[in-house]
Coordinates of C-alpha atoms in Angstrom, one line a residue:
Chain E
X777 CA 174.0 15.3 -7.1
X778 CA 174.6 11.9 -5.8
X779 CA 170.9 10.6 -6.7
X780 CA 171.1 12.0 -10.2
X781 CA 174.6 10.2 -10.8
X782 CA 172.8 7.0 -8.8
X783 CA 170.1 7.2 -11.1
X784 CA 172.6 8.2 -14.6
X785 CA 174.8 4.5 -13.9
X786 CA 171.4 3.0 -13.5
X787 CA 171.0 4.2 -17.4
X788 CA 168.5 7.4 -16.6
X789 CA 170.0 9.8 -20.0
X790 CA 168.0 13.1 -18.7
X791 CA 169.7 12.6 -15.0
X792 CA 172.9 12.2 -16.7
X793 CA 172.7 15.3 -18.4
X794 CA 171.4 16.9 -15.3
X795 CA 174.4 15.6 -13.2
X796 CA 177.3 16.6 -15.9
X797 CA 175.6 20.3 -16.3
X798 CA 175.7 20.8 -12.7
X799 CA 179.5 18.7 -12.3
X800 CA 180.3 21.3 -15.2
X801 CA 179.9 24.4 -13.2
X802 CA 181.0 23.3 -10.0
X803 CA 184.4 22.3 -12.0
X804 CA 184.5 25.6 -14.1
X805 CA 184.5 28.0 -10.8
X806 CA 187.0 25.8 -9.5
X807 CA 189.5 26.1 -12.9
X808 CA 188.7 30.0 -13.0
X809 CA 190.3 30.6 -9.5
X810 CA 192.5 28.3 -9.9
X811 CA 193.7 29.5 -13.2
X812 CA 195.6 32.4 -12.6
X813 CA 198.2 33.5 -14.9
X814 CA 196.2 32.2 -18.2
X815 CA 197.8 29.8 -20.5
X816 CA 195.3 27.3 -19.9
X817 CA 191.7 27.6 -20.6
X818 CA 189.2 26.7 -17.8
X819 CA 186.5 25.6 -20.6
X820 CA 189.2 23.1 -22.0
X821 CA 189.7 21.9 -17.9
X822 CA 186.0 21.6 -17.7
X823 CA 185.7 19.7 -20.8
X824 CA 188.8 16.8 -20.4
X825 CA 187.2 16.3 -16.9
X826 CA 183.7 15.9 -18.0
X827 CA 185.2 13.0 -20.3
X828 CA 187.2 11.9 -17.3
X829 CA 184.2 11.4 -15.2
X830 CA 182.1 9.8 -17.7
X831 CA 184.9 7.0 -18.7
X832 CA 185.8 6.5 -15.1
X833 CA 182.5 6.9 -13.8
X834 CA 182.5 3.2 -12.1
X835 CA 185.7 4.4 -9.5
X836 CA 183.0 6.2 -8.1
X837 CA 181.7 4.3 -5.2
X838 CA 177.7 4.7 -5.0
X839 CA 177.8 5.2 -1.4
X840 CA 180.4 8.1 -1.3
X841 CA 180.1 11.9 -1.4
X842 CA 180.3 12.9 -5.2
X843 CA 181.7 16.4 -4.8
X844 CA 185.3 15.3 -3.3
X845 CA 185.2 12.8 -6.3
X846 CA 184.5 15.6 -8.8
X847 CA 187.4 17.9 -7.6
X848 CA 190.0 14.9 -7.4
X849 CA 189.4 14.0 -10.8
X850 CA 189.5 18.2 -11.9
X851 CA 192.0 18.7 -10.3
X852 CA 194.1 16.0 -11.5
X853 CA 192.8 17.5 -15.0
X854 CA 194.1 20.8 -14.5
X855 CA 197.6 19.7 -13.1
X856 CA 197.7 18.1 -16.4
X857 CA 196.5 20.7 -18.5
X858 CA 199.4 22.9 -16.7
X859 CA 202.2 20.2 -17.3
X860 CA 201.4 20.3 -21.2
X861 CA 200.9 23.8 -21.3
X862 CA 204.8 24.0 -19.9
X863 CA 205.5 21.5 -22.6
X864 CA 204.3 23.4 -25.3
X865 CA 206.1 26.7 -24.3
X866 CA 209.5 25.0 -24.2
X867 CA 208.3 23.8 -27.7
X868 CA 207.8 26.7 -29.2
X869 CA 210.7 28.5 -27.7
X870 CA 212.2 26.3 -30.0
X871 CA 210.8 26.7 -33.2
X872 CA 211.1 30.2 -32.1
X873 CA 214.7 29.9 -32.3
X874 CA 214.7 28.0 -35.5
X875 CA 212.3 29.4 -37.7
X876 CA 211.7 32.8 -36.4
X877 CA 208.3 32.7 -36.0
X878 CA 205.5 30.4 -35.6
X879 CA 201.3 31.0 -35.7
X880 CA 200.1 31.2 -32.4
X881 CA 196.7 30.6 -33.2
X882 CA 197.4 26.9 -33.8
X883 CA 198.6 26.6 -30.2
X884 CA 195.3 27.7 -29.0
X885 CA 193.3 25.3 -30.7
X886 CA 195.6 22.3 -30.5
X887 CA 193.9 22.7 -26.6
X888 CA 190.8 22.6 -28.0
X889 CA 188.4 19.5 -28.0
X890 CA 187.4 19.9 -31.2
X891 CA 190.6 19.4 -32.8
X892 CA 189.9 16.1 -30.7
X893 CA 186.9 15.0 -32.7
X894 CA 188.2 15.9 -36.0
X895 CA 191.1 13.5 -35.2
X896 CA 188.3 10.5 -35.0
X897 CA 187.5 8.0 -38.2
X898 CA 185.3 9.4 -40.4
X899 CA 182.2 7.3 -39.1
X900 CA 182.8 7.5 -35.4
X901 CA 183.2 11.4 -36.0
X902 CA 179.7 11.8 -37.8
X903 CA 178.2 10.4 -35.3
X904 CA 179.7 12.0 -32.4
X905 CA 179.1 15.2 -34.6
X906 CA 175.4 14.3 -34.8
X907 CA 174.3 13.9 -31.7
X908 CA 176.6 16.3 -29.8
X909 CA 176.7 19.5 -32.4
X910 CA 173.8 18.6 -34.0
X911 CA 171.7 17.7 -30.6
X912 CA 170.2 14.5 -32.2
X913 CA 168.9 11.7 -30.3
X914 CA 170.9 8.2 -30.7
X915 CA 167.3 7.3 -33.0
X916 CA 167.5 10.6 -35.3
X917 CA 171.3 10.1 -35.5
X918 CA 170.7 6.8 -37.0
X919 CA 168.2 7.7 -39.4
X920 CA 170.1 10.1 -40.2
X921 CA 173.3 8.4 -41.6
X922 CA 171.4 5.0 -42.4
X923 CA 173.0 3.0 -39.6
X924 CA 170.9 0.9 -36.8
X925 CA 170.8 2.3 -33.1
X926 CA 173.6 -0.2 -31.8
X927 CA 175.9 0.6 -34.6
X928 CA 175.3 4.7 -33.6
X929 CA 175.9 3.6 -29.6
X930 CA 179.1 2.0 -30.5
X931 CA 180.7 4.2 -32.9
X932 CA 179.2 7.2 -30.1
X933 CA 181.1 5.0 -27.1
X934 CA 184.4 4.5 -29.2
X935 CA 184.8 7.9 -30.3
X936 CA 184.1 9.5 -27.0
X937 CA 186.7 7.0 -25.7
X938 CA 189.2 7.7 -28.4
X939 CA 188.7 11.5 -27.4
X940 CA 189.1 10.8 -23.8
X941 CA 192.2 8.9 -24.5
X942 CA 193.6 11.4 -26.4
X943 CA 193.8 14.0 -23.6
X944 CA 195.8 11.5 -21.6
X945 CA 198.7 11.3 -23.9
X946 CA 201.4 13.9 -25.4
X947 CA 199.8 15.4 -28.1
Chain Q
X410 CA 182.7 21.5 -29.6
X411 CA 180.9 23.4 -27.0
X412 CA 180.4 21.9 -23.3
X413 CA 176.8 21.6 -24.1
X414 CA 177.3 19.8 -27.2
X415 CA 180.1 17.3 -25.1
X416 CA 177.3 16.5 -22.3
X417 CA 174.7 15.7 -24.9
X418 CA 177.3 13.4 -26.4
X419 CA 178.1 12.0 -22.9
X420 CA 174.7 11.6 -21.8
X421 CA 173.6 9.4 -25.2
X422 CA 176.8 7.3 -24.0
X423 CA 175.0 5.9 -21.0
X424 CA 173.8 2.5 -21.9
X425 CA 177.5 1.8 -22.7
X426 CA 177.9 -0.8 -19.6
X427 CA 180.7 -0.5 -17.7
X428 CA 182.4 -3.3 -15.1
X429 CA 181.9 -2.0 -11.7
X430 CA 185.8 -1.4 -10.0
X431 CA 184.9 -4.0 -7.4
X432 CA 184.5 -6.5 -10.0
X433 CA 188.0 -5.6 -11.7
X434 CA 189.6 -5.9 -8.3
X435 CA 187.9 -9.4 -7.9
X436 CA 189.5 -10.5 -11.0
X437 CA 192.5 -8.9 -10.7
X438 CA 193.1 -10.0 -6.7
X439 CA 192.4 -13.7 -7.9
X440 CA 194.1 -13.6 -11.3
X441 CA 197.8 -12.5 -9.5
X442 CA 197.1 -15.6 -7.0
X443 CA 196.7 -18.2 -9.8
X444 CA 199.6 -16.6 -12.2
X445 CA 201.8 -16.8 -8.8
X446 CA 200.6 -20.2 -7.9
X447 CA 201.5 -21.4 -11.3
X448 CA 204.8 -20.4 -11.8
X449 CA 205.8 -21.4 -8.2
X450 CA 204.5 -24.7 -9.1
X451 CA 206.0 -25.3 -12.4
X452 CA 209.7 -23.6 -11.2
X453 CA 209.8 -24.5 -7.4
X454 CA 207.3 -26.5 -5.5
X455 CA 207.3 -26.5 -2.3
X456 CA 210.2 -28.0 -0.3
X457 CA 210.6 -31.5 0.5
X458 CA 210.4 -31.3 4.4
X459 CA 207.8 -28.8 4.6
X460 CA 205.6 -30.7 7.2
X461 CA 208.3 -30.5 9.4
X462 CA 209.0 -27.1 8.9
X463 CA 206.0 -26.3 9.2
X464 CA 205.8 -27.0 13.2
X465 CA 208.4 -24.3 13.8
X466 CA 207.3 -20.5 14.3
X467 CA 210.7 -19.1 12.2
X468 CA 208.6 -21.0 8.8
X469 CA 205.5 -20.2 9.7
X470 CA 206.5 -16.5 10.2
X471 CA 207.4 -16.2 6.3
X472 CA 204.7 -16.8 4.7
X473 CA 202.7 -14.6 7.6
X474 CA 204.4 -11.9 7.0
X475 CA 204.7 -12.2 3.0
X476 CA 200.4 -12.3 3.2
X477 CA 200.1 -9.8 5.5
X478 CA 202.0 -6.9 2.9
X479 CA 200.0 -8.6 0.0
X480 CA 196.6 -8.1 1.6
X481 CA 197.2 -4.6 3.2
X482 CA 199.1 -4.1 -0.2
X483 CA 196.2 -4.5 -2.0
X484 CA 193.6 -2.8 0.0
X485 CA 195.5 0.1 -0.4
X486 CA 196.1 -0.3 -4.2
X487 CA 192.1 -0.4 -4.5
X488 CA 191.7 3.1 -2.6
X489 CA 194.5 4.4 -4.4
X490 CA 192.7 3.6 -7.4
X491 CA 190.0 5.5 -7.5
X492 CA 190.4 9.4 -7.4
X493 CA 189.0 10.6 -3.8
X494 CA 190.9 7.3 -2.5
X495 CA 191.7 7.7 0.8
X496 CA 195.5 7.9 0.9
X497 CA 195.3 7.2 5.0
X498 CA 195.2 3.3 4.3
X499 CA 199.2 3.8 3.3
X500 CA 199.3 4.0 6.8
X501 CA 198.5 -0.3 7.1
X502 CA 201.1 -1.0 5.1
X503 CA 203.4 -0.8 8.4
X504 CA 201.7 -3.5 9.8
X505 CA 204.3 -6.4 7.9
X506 CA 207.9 -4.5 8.5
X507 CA 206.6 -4.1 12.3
X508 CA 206.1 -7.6 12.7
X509 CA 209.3 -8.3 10.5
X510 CA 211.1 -6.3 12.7
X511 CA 209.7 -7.8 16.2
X512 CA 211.1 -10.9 14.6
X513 CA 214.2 -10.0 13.8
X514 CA 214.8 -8.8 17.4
X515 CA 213.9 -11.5 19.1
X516 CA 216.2 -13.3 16.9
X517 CA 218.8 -11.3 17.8
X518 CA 217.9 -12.0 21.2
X519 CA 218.0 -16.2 21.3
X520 CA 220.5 -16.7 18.7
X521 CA 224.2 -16.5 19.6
X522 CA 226.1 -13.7 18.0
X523 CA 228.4 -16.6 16.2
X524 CA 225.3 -17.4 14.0
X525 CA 224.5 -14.2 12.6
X526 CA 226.6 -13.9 10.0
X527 CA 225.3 -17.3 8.9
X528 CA 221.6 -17.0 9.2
X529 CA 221.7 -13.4 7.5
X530 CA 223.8 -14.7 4.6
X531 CA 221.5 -18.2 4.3
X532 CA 222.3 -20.5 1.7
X533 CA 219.9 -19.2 -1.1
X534 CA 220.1 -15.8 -1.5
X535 CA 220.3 -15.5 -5.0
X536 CA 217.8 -18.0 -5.5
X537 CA 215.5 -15.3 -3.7
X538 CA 216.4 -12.5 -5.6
X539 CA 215.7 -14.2 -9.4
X540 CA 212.4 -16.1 -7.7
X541 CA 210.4 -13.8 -5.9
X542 CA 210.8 -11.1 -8.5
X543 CA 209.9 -14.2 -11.5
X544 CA 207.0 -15.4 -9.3
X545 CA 205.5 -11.4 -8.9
X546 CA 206.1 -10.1 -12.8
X547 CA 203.1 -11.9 -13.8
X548 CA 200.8 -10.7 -10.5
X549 CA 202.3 -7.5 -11.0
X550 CA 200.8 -7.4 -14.7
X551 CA 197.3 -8.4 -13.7
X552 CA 197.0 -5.2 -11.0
X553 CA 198.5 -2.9 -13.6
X554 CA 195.8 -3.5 -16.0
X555 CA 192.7 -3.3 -13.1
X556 CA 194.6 0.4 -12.5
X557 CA 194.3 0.9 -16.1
X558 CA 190.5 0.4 -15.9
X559 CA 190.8 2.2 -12.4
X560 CA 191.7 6.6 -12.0
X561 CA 194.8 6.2 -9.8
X562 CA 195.7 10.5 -9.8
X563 CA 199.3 9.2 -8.1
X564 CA 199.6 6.7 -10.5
X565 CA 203.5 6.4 -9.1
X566 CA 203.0 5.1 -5.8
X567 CA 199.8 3.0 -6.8
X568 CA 202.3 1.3 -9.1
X569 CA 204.5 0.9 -6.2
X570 CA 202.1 0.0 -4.0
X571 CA 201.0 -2.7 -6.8
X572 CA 204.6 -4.1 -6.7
X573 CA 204.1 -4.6 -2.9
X574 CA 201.1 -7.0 -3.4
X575 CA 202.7 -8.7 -6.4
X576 CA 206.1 -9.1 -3.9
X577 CA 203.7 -10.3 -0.9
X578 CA 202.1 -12.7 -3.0
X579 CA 205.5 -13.7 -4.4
X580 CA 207.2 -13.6 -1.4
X581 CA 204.3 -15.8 0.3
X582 CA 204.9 -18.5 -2.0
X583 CA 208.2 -18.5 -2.2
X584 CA 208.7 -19.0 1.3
X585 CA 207.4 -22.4 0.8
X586 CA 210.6 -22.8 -1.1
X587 CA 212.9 -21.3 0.6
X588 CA 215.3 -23.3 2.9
X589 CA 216.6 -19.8 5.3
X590 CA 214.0 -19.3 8.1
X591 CA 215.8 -16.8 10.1
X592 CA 213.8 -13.2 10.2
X593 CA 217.9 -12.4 9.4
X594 CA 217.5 -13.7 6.0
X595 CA 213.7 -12.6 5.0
X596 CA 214.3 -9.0 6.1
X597 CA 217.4 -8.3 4.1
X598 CA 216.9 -10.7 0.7
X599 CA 213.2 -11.1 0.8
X600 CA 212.8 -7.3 1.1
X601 CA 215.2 -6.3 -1.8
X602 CA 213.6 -8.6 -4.1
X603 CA 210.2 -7.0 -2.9
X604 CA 211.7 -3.6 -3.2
X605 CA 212.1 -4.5 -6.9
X606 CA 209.0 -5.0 -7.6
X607 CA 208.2 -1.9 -6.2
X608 CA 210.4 0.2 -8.0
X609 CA 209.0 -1.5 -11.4
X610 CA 205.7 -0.8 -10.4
X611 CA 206.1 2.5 -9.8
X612 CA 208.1 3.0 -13.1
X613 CA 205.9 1.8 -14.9
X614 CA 202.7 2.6 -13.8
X615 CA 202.7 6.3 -14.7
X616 CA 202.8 5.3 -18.3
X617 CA 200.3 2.2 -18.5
X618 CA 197.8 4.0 -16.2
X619 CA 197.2 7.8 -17.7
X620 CA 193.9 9.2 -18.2

């Protein structure tokens, strides 16, 4: 795993996608046991810390084991995920107690990464949408929507950050 | 989005270039020393019979000691930075209150009991307390944003730990300053106004570093 993440900062796209399918079922095993009671679901986990280890992907130090990496970043991830999750029960506890009742299924996919991307400006969230749901390449993405290639890496780079960011903070 | 769909996302993302953390901490390390430098320059200097002082081990002990936190400080902050950062370097950051303390006994020891009181007091302490703290903001400002680019997962005591540095550095120049040699004085006044730092380090760190 350490070559392919050598070879992924060197700019090698298949390795990368290599390293971050294997990183994503090393870190989903480890949610699963660690998520016991529910409330939080490993897939959200494995997603935010995916992100996490892309955008931080230089505090790795090329000389280091990548696994202990891996598991410090997912499981700072999950202690997170857990802290909101309290958050939003005390939350609805009280619209509970104000308006009687309020649609669960919103909760659920508030946790969701996709309400993520559908937060993004318009632009950044086409392309996003392109090459991740769609599976286009950064070259068929810009044909696509009648932008050049840098234009498609930066909106792609600004809307991954913005999605990133957004697990970070209290939403 | 599925996790599929994310990786294909991420992988596309990897031309994006991204500075290296050693680089940050390059930056960062030298930017605090010239913010210090400055504002001890422009609001102090150093004082007028420094050469002298200079020749005697109670000076020269000051600014040891101040350099000595700062640089296992910031060794420390750099592991704590990164999220498998090996949290045994905390242990290094004894190395400046053990020699402070050595000091301060053997002060103890060759001064007269009369003087205490005098030496411990000094003549500046308040100028300590607004300086050191007014030297460090700026230093203190410069790690916070390399942590921001960094994946601190205590981001609490990596602020703190930043407020060390910024204080050593501070504390280092200040000493320049500062007319009260005794250990007496540097391990009571010199130490709070560190401690400050410290404590806005840490209180602040958990909000400007998240990720």
């Amino acid at each position: 795993m350490a070559n392919l993440l050598r070879a992924a900062i060197g700019g090698d796209e298949a390795a990368y996608a290599q390293f971050l399918r294997y990183a994503a079922s090393h870190v989903r095993a480890l949610a699963r046991r660690k998520i016991v009671h529910g409330g939080v679901d490993p897939e959200d986990v494995v997603q935010e810390t995916l992100l996490a280890i892309h955008t931080k992907r230089h505090t790795w130090m090329t000389d280091a084991p990548v696994l202990p990496w891996i598991n410090a970043i997912a499981r700072y991830k999950l202690i997170d995920a857990f802290r909101r999750r309290g958050r939003r029960m005390e939350v609805d506890i009280g619209d509970f107690a104000e308006t009687l009742a309020q649609p669960e299924a919103e909760v659920a996919a508030d946790r969701d990464i996709g309400r993520a991307l559908d937060t993004l400006a318009p632009g950044q969230r086409a392309v996003v949408a392109a090459i991740s749901v769609d599976g286009h390449s950064i070259g068929e993405a810009a044909r696509k929507l009648g932008m050049n290639e840098t234009a498609v890496r930066v909106a792609l780079h600004r809307g991954l950050k913005a999605i990133a960011r957004r697990f970070g903070r209290d939403t | 989005m599925k996790t599929d769909d994310l990786i294909k996302a991420l992988a596309a993302d990897t031309a994006a270039p991204t500075m290296t953390s050693l680089r940050v901490w390059l930056f960062a390390g030298v930017g605090a020393l010239l913010i210090a430098a400055t504002v001890f320059s422009i609001a102090l200097g150093p004082r007028a019979d420094i050469a002298t002082a200079a020749e005697t081990l109670r000076f020269m002990l000051k600014p040891l000691e101040s350099a000595l936190l700062a640089a296992t400080a910031f060794a420390t902050l750099i592991a704590l930075a990164r999220p498998d950062g090996d949290t045994r370097r905390l242990a290094t950051l004894a190395a400046a209150p053990v020699l402070l303390v050595i000091a301060v006994v053997v002060e103890l020891a060759v001064l007269p009991p009369e003087l205490w009181e005098a030496r411990w007091i000094g003549s500046n302490s308040l100028l300590c307390l607004t300086y050191i703290p007014l030297i460090g903001i700026g230093p203190l400002a410069a790690l916070m944003l390399a942590m921001r680019h960094g994946a601190p997962t205590r981001p609490r005591l990596a602020g703190a730990v930043a407020g060390l540095m910024a204080g050593g550095v501070a504390a280092a120049l200040y000493a320049l300053h500062c007319p009260d040699d005794s250990p007496l004085f540097v391990a009571t006044w010199y130490t709070i106004a560190i401690a400050a730092l410290a404590a806005i380090g840490a209180l602040v760190a958990p909000r400007v570093a998240r990720w």
